[in-house]
Coordinates of C-alpha atoms in Angstrom, one line a residue:
X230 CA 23.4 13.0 12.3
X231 CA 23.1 13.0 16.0
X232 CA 21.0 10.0 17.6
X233 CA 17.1 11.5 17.9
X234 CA 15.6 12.7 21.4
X235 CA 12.6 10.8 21.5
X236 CA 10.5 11.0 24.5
X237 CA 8.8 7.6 24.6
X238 CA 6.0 6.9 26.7
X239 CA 5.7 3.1 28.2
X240 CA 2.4 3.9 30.9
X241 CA 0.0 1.9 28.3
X242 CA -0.3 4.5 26.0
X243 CA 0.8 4.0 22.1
X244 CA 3.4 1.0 21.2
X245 CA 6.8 2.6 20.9
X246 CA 7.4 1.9 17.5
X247 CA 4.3 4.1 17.0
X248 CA 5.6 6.7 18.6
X249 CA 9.2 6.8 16.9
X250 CA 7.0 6.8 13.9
X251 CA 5.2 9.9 14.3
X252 CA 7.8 12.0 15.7
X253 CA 10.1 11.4 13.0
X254 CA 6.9 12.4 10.6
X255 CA 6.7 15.4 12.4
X256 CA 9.9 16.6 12.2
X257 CA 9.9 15.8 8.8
X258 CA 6.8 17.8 8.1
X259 CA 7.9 20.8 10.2
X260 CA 11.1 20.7 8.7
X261 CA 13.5 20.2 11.2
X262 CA 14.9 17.1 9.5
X263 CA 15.6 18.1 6.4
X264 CA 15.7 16.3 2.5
X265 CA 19.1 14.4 2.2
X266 CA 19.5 14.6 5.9
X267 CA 20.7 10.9 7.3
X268 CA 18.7 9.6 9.9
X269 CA 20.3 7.4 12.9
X270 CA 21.3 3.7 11.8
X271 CA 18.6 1.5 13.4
X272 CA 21.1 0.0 15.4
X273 CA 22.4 3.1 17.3
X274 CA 19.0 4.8 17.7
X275 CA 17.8 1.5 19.4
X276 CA 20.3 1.3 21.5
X277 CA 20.2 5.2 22.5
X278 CA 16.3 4.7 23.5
X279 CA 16.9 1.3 24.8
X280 CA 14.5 -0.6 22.7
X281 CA 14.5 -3.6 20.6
X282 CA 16.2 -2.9 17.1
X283 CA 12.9 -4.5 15.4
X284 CA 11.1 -1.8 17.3
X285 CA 13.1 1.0 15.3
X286 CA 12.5 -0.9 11.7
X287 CA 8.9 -1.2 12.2
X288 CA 9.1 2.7 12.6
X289 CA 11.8 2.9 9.6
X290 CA 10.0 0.9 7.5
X291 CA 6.4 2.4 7.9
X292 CA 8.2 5.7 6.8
X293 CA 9.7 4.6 3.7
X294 CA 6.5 2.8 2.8
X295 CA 4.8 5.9 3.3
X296 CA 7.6 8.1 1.0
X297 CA 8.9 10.5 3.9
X298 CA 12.3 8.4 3.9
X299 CA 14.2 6.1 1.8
X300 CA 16.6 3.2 2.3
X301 CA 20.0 3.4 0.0
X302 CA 21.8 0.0 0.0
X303 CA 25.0 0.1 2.3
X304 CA 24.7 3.7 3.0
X305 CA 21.5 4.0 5.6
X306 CA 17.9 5.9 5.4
X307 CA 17.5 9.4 4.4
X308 CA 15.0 11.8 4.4
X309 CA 13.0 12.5 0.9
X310 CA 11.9 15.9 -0.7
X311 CA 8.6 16.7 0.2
X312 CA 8.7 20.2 -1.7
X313 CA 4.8 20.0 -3.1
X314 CA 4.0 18.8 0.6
X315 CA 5.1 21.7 2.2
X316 CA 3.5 23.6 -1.0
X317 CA 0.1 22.1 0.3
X318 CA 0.8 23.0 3.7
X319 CA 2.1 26.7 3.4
X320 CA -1.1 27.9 5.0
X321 CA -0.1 26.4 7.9
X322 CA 3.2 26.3 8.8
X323 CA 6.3 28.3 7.0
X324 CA 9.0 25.4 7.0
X325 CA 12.7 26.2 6.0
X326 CA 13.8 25.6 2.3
X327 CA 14.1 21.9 1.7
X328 CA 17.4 20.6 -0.1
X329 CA 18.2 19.2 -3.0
X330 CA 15.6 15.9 -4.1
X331 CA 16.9 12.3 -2.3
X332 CA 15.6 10.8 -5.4
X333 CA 12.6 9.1 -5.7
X334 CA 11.5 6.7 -3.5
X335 CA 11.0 2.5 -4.3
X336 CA 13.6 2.2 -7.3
X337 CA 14.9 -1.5 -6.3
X338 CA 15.5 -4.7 -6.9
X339 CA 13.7 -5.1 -9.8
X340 CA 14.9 -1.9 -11.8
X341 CA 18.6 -3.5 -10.8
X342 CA 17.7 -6.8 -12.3
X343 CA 15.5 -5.6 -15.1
X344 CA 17.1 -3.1 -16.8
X345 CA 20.5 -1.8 -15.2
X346 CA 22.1 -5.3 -15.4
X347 CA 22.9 -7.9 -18.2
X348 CA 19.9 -9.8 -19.2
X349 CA 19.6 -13.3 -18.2
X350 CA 19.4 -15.9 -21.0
X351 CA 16.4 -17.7 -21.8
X352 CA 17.2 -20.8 -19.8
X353 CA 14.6 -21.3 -17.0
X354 CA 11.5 -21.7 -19.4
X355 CA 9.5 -25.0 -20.5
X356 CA 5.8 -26.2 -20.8
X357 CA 3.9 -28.9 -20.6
X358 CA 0.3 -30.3 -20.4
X359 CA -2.2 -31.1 -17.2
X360 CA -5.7 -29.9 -15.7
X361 CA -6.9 -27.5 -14.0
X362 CA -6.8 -27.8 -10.5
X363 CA -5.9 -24.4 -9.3
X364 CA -7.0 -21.0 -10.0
X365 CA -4.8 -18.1 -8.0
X366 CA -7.4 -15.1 -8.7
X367 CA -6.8 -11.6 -7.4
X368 CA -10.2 -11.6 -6.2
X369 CA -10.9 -14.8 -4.1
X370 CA -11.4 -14.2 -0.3
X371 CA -11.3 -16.6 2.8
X372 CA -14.8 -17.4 4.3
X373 CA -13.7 -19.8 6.2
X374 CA -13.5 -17.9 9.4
X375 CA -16.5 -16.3 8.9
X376 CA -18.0 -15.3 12.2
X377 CA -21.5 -16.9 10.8
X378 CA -22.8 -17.5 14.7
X379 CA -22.1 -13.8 15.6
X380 CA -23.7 -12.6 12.4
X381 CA -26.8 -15.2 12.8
X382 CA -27.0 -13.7 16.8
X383 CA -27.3 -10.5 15.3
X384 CA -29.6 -10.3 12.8
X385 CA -31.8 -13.1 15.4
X386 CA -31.9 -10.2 17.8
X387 CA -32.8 -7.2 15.7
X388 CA -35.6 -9.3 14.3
X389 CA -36.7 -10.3 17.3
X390 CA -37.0 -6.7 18.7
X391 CA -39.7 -6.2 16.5
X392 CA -38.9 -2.9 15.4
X393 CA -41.0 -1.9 12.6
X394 CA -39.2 1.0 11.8
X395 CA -36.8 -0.8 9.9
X396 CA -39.5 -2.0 7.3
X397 CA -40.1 1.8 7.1
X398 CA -38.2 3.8 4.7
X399 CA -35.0 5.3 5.6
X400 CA -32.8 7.9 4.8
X401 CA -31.1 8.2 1.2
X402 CA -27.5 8.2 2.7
X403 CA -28.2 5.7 5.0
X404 CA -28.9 5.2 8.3
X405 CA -27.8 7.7 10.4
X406 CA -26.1 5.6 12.8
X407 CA -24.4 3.2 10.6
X408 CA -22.7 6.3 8.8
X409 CA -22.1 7.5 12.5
X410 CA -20.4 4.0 13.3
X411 CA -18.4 4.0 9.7
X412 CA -17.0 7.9 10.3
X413 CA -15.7 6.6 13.4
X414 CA -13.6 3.5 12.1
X415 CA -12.9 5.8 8.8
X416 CA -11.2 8.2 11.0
X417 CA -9.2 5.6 13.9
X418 CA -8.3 3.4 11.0
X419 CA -7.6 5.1 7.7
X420 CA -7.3 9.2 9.3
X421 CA -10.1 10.1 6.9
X422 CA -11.6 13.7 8.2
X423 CA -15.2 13.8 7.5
X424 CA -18.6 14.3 9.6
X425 CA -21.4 11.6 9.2
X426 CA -23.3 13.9 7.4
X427 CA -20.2 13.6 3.9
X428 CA -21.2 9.9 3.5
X429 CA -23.2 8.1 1.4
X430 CA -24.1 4.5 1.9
X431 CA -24.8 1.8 -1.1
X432 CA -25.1 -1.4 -2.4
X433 CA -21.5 -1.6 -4.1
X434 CA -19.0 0.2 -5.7
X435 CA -21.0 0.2 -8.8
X436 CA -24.3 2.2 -7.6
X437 CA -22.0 5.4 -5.8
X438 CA -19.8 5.6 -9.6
X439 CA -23.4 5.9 -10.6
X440 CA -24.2 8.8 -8.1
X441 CA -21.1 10.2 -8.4
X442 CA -21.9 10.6 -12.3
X443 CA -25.1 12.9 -11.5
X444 CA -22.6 14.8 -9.5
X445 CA -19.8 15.5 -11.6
X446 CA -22.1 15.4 -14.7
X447 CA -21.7 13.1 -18.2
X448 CA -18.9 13.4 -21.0
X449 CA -16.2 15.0 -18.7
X450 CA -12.7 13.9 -19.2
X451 CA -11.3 11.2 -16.6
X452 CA -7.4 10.6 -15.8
X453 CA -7.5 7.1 -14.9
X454 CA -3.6 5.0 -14.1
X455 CA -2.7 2.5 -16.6
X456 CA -2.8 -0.4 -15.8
X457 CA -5.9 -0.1 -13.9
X458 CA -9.0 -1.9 -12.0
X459 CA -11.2 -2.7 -14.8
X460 CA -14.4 -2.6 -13.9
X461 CA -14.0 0.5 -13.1
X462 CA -13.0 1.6 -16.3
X463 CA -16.0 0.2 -17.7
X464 CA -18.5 2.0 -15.7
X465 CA -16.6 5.1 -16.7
X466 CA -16.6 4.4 -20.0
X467 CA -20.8 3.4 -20.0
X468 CA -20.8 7.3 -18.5
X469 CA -19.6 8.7 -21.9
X470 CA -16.4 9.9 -20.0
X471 CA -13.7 10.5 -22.0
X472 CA -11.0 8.4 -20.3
X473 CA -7.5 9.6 -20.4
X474 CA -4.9 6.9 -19.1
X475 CA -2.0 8.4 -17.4
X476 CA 1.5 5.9 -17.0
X477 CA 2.5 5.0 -14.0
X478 CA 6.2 4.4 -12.3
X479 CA 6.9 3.2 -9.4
X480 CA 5.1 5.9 -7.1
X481 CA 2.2 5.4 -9.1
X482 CA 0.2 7.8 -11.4
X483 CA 2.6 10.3 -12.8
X484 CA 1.2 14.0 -12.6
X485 CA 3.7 15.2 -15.4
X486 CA 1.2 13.0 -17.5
X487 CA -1.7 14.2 -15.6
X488 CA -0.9 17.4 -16.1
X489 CA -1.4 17.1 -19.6
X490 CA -4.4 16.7 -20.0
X491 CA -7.4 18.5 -19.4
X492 CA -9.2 16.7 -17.5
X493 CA -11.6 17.2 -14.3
X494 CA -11.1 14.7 -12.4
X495 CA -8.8 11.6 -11.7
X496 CA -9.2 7.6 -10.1
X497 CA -6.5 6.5 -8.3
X498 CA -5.7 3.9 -5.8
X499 CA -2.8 5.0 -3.5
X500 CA -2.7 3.1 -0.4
X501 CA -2.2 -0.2 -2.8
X502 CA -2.6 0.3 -6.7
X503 CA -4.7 -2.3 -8.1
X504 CA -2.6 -4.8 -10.0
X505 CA 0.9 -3.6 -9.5
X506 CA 0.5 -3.4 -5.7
X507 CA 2.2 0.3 -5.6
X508 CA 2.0 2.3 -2.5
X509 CA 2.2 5.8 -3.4
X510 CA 4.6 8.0 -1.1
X511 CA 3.4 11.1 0.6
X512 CA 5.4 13.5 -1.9
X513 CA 3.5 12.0 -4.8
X514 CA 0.4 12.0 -3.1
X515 CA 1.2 15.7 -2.1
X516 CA 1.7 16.7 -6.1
X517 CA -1.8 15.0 -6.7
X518 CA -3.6 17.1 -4.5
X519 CA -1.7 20.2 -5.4
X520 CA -2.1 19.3 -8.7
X521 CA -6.3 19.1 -7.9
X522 CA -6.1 22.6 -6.2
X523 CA -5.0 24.3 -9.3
X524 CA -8.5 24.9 -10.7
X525 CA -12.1 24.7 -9.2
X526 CA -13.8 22.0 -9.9
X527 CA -10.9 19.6 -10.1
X528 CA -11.5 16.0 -7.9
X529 CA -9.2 12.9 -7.1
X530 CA -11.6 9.5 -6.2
X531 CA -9.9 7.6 -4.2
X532 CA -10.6 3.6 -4.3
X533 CA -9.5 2.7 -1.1
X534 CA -10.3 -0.9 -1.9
X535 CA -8.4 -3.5 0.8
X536 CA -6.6 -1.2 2.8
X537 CA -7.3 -3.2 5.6
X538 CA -4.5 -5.9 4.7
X539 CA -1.1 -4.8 5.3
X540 CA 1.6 -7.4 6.5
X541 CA 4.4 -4.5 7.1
X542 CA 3.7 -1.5 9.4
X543 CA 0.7 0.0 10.2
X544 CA -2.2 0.5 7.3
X545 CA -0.9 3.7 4.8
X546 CA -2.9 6.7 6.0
X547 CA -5.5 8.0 3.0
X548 CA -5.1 10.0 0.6
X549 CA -8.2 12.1 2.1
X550 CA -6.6 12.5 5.4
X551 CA -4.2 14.3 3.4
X552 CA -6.6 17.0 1.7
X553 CA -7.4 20.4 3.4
X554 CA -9.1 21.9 0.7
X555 CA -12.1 19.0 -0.1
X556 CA -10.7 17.9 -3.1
X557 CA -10.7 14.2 -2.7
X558 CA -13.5 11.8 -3.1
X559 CA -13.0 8.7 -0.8
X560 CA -14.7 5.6 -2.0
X561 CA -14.6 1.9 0.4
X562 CA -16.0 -1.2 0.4
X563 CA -16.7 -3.9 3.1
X564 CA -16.5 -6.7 0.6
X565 CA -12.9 -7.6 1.1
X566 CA -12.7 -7.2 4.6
X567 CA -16.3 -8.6 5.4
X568 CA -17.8 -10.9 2.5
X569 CA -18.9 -9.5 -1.1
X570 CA -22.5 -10.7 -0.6
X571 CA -23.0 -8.0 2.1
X572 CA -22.6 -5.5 -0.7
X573 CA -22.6 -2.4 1.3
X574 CA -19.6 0.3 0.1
X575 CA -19.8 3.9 1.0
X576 CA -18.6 7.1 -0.1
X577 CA -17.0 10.3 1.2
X578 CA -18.3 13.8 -0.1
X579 CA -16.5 16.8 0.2
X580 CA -18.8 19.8 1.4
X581 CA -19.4 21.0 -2.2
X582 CA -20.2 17.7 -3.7
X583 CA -22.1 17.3 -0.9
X584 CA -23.9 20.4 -1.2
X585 CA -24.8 19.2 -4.9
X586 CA -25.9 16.0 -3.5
X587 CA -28.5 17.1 -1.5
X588 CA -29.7 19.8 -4.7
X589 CA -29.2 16.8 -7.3
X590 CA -29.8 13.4 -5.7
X591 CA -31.7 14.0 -2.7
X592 CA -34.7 11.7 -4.3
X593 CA -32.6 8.8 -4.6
X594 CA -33.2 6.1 -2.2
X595 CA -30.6 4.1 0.1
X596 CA -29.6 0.7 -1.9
X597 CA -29.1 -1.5 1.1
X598 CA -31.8 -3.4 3.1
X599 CA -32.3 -1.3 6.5
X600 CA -32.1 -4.4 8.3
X601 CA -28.7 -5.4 6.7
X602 CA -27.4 -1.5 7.8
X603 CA -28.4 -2.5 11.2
X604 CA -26.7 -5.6 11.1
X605 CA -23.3 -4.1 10.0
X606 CA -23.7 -1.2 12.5
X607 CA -23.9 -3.4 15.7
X608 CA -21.0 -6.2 14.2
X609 CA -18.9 -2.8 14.1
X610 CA -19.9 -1.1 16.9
X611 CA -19.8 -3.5 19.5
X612 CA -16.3 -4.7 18.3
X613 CA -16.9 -7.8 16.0
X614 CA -15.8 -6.5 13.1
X615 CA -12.2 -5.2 14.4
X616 CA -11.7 -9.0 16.0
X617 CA -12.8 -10.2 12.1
X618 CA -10.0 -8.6 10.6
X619 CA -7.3 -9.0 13.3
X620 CA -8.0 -12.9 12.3
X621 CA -7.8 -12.5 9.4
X622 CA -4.8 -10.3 9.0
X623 CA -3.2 -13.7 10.4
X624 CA -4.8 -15.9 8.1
X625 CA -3.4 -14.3 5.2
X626 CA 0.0 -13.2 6.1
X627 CA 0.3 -17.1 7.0
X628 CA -1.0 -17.4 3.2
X629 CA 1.5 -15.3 1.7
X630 CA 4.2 -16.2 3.6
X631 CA 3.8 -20.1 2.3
X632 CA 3.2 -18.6 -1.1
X633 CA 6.6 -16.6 -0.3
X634 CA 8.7 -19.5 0.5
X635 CA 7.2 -21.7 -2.5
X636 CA 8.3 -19.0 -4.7
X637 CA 11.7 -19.6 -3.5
X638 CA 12.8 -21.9 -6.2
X639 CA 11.2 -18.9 -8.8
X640 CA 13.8 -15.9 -7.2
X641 CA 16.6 -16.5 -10.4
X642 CA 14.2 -16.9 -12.7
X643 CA 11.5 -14.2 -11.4
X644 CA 11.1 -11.0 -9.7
X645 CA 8.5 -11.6 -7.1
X646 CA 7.0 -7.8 -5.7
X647 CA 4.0 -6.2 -3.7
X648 CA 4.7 -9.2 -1.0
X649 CA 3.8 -6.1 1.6
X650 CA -0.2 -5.5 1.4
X651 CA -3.1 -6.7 -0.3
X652 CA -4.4 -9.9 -1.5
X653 CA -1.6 -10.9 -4.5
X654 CA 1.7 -11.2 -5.5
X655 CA 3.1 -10.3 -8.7
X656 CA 5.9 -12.4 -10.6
X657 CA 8.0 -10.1 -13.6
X658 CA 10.4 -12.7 -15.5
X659 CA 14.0 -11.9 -15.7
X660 CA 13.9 -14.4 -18.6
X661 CA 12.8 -13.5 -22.4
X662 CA 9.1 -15.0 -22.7
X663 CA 5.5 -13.9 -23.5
X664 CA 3.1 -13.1 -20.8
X665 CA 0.6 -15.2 -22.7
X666 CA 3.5 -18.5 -22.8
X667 CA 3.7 -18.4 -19.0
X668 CA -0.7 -18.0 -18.7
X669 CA -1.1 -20.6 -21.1
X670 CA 1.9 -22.9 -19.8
X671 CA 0.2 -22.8 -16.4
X672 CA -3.0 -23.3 -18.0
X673 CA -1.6 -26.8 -19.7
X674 CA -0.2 -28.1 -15.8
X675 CA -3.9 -27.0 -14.6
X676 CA -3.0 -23.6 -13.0
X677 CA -4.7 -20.1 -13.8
X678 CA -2.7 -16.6 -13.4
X679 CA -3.5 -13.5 -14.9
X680 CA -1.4 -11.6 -16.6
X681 CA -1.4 -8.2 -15.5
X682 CA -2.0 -6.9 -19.1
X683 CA -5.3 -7.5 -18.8
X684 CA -5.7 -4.1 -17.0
X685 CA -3.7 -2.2 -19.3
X686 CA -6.1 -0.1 -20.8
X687 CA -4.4 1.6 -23.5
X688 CA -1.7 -0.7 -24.6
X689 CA -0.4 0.9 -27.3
X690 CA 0.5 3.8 -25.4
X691 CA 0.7 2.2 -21.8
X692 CA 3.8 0.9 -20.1
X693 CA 4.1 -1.2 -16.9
X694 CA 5.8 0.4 -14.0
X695 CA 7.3 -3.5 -13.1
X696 CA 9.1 -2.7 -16.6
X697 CA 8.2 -3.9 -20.0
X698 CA 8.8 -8.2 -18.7
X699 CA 6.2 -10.5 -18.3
X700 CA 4.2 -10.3 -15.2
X701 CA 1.5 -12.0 -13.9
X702 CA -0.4 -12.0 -10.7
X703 CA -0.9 -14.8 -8.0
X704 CA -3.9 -14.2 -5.7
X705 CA -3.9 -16.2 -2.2
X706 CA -7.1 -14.8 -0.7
X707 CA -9.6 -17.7 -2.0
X708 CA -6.6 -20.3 -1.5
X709 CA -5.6 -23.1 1.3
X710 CA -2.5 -24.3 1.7
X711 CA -2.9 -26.9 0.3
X712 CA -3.6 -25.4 -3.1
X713 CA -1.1 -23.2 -2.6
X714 CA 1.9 -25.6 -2.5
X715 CA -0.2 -27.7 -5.4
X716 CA 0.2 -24.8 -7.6
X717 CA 3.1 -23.2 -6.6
X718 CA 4.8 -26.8 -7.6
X719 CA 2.8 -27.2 -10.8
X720 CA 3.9 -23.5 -12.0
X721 CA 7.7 -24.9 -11.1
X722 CA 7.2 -27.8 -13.3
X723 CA 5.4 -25.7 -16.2
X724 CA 7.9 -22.5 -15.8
X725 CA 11.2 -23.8 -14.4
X726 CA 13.4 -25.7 -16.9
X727 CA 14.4 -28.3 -13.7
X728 CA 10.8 -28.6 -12.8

């Protein structure tokens, strides 16, 4: 095709990869570029707006991750179907037939090495004995960099102010002007579309699933992915739901399977799928919410979980920003961005749930401490929080990027993936061995990993979208670097035949 008139602004407005961004999204979305349509090598379109190349793959590369392009080897990037997202949008706009499917999007290296070539013979694997010295959970964090003097400043002050109407009670949802504070950074950060009034504030994950049963009511049936977060799966299952668990591939839950089932509502993770680390693409994410439009009544929750960490790109918009018809439940936490003992998560209603809500749960009162919704509200407001996570983006991209290159001597062996976002790794072995050899191998040289059949849920009927290998996960949140080489180097001498 023809190199792309972009009008790019450089008066200290957006950054320009930004802005090649969005108006290749929105010519995607209007349908002037159509599906199949090849866009401009990133080469020549640099050179035609006269930026840096790097500037044009940021752009390129938040589009693929987002599904509205794709990247074939040796050939260049083409735009994807989005047929059920111009389905969802028909109300709106009255876009031109799209062409034929580009295929789905994310089919890579792994598929290549996994299935579609020769098998590699069982040569890298050995064992041997040790103890434990390092433990690379999925669920460890960094509070190193805690800002403890801001946070001690804080709460100093509000205590000092001596208002007494803190030790008062306050409003079930929360406090007016933390949910105020948290619809503002919900909609700059994640596009989620909401007024103060949708959200509900409370002390974890665990107490809104609890609301949200009173809402949608006991024994319904629930599509959950497979593999999935587990916990949740347990509360679900202490509801009396009846849990279906739909298979995943590589775009994440598959709404052929989904469709299936009766069911009334479904969980999903799409801005990073909790383990495999799957980002689902905006065509997928389009056939969910069709799929939830089909009857009344019908609701996707969506655990937006650590959506803050994203090493490539800008953070995938939500799956709520997305949904016009107030189908989608949006659930967050600050645990992984803040610290899990602040325990404050919150939840997005849409206007009919939230309408239930105030028939149903009205009488329920707010699980966090007043004084700790204070405390949040000013370290967001006044601009703490944003400064929190810019550092610590840093620290852990420096933390997978070590783990990265001390996986390097792992690449024949393994298939390392979800390197892009989040707070793990996953490892698939090219090799023929057991998930539980290579736990309990690493366990003997004094290293824990987790296999990633742990969250399988129905395993008898469940298949991995990383293919049927081995896997097993390698958290670096909770890490140093110094552990990170130590265990990187003792899972080379327990895995790797040279180790």
């Amino acid at each position: 095709m023809y190199d792309m008139t972009i009008r790019l602004q450089t008066d200290g407005g957006k950054r320009l990869y930004e802005q090649i961004y969005e108006h290749i999204r929105k010519e995607i979305r209007e349908g002037k570029l159509l599906a199949g349509e090849r866009l401009p090598s990133t080469r020549s379109l640099a050179e035609y707006l006269q930026v840096a190349r790097s500037t044009v793959e940021y752009a390129y590369g938040q589009l693929v991750s987002e599904g509205y392009i794709e990247s074939r080897p040796c050939r260049g990037y083409f735009v994807c179907s989005l047929d059920e997202l111009f389905q969802m949008e028909a109300e709106r706009m009255a876009p031109e037939r799209l062409g034929e499917d580009c295929g789905k999007q994310g089919k890579g290296e792994l598929e290549k090495d996994g299935t579609g070539e020769k098998e590699e013979e069982e040569t890298c694997f050995r064992s041997g004995k040790g103890e434990i010295v390092c433990d690379f959970s999925p669920n460890g964090i960094d509070m190193t960099a805690f800002p403890f003097g801001v946070w001690k400043r804080i709460s100093g002050n509000i205590l000092n102010y001596g208002n007494s109407e803190l030790f008062a009670q306050g409003e079930a949802q929360g406090d007016y002007d933390l949910r105020v504070t948290i619809n503002r950074y919900l909609h700059s950060s994640r596009g989620v579309n909401c007024r103060p009034e949708q959200i509900v504030i409370g002390a974890g994950n665990d107490y809104l699933l609890l609301l949200l049963e009173k809402l949608l009511g006991r024994h319904i049936r629930i599509g959950m992915e497979n593999p999935t977060y587990k916990r949740a799966y347990r509360i679900f299952q202490s509801f009396d739901y009846q849990i279906v668990t739909v298979d995943m591939d590589e775009s994440g839950m598959q709404v052929s399977g989904l469709a299936k089932e009766n069911v009334a509502a479904a969980y999903v993770m799409p801005s990073h799928q909790f383990p495999t680390g799957a980002v689902m693409p905006i065509g997928r994410r389009a056939e969910l919410l069709n799929w939830a439009s089909e009857q009344p009544g019908r609701y996707l929750i969506e655990d937006d979980y650590d959506s803050e960490f994203r090493y490539r790109g800008k953070p995938i918009p939500s799956l709520q920003a997305s949904d016009e018809k107030g189908k989608v439940i949006y659930i967050g936490t600050f645990s992984k961005a803040i610290a899990p003992a602040i325990r404050v998560s919150y939840m997005v209603l849409p206007e009919a749930l939230l309408e239930r809500y105030r028939r149903q749960c009205w009488f329920y009162s707010c699980t966090v401490s007043r004084i700790d919704q204070r405390i949040l509200n000013e370290f967001i407001r006044d601009g703490y929080f944003e400064r929190h996570l810019n550092k610590m983006r840093k620290i852990y991209k420096g933390k997978q990027e070590l783990l990265m290159d001390c996986l390097k001597p792992f690449r024949e062996c393994f298939h390392i993936s979800g390197e892009d976002a989040g707070l793990h790794l996953l490892l698939t072995a090219r090799i023929k061995v057991s998930e539980e050899e290579l736990t309990s191998a690493a366990l003997d040289r004094g290293v824990k990993v987790y296999g990633i059949s742990d969250s399988l849920m129905d395993k008898r009927q469940g298949k991995l979208p990383v293919g049927q290998r081995a896997t097993v996960l390698l958290g670096f949140g909770g890490l140093d670097g110094r552990q990170i080489m130590e265990g990187t180097e003792r899972l080379r001498e327990a895995w790797l035949k040279d180790g």
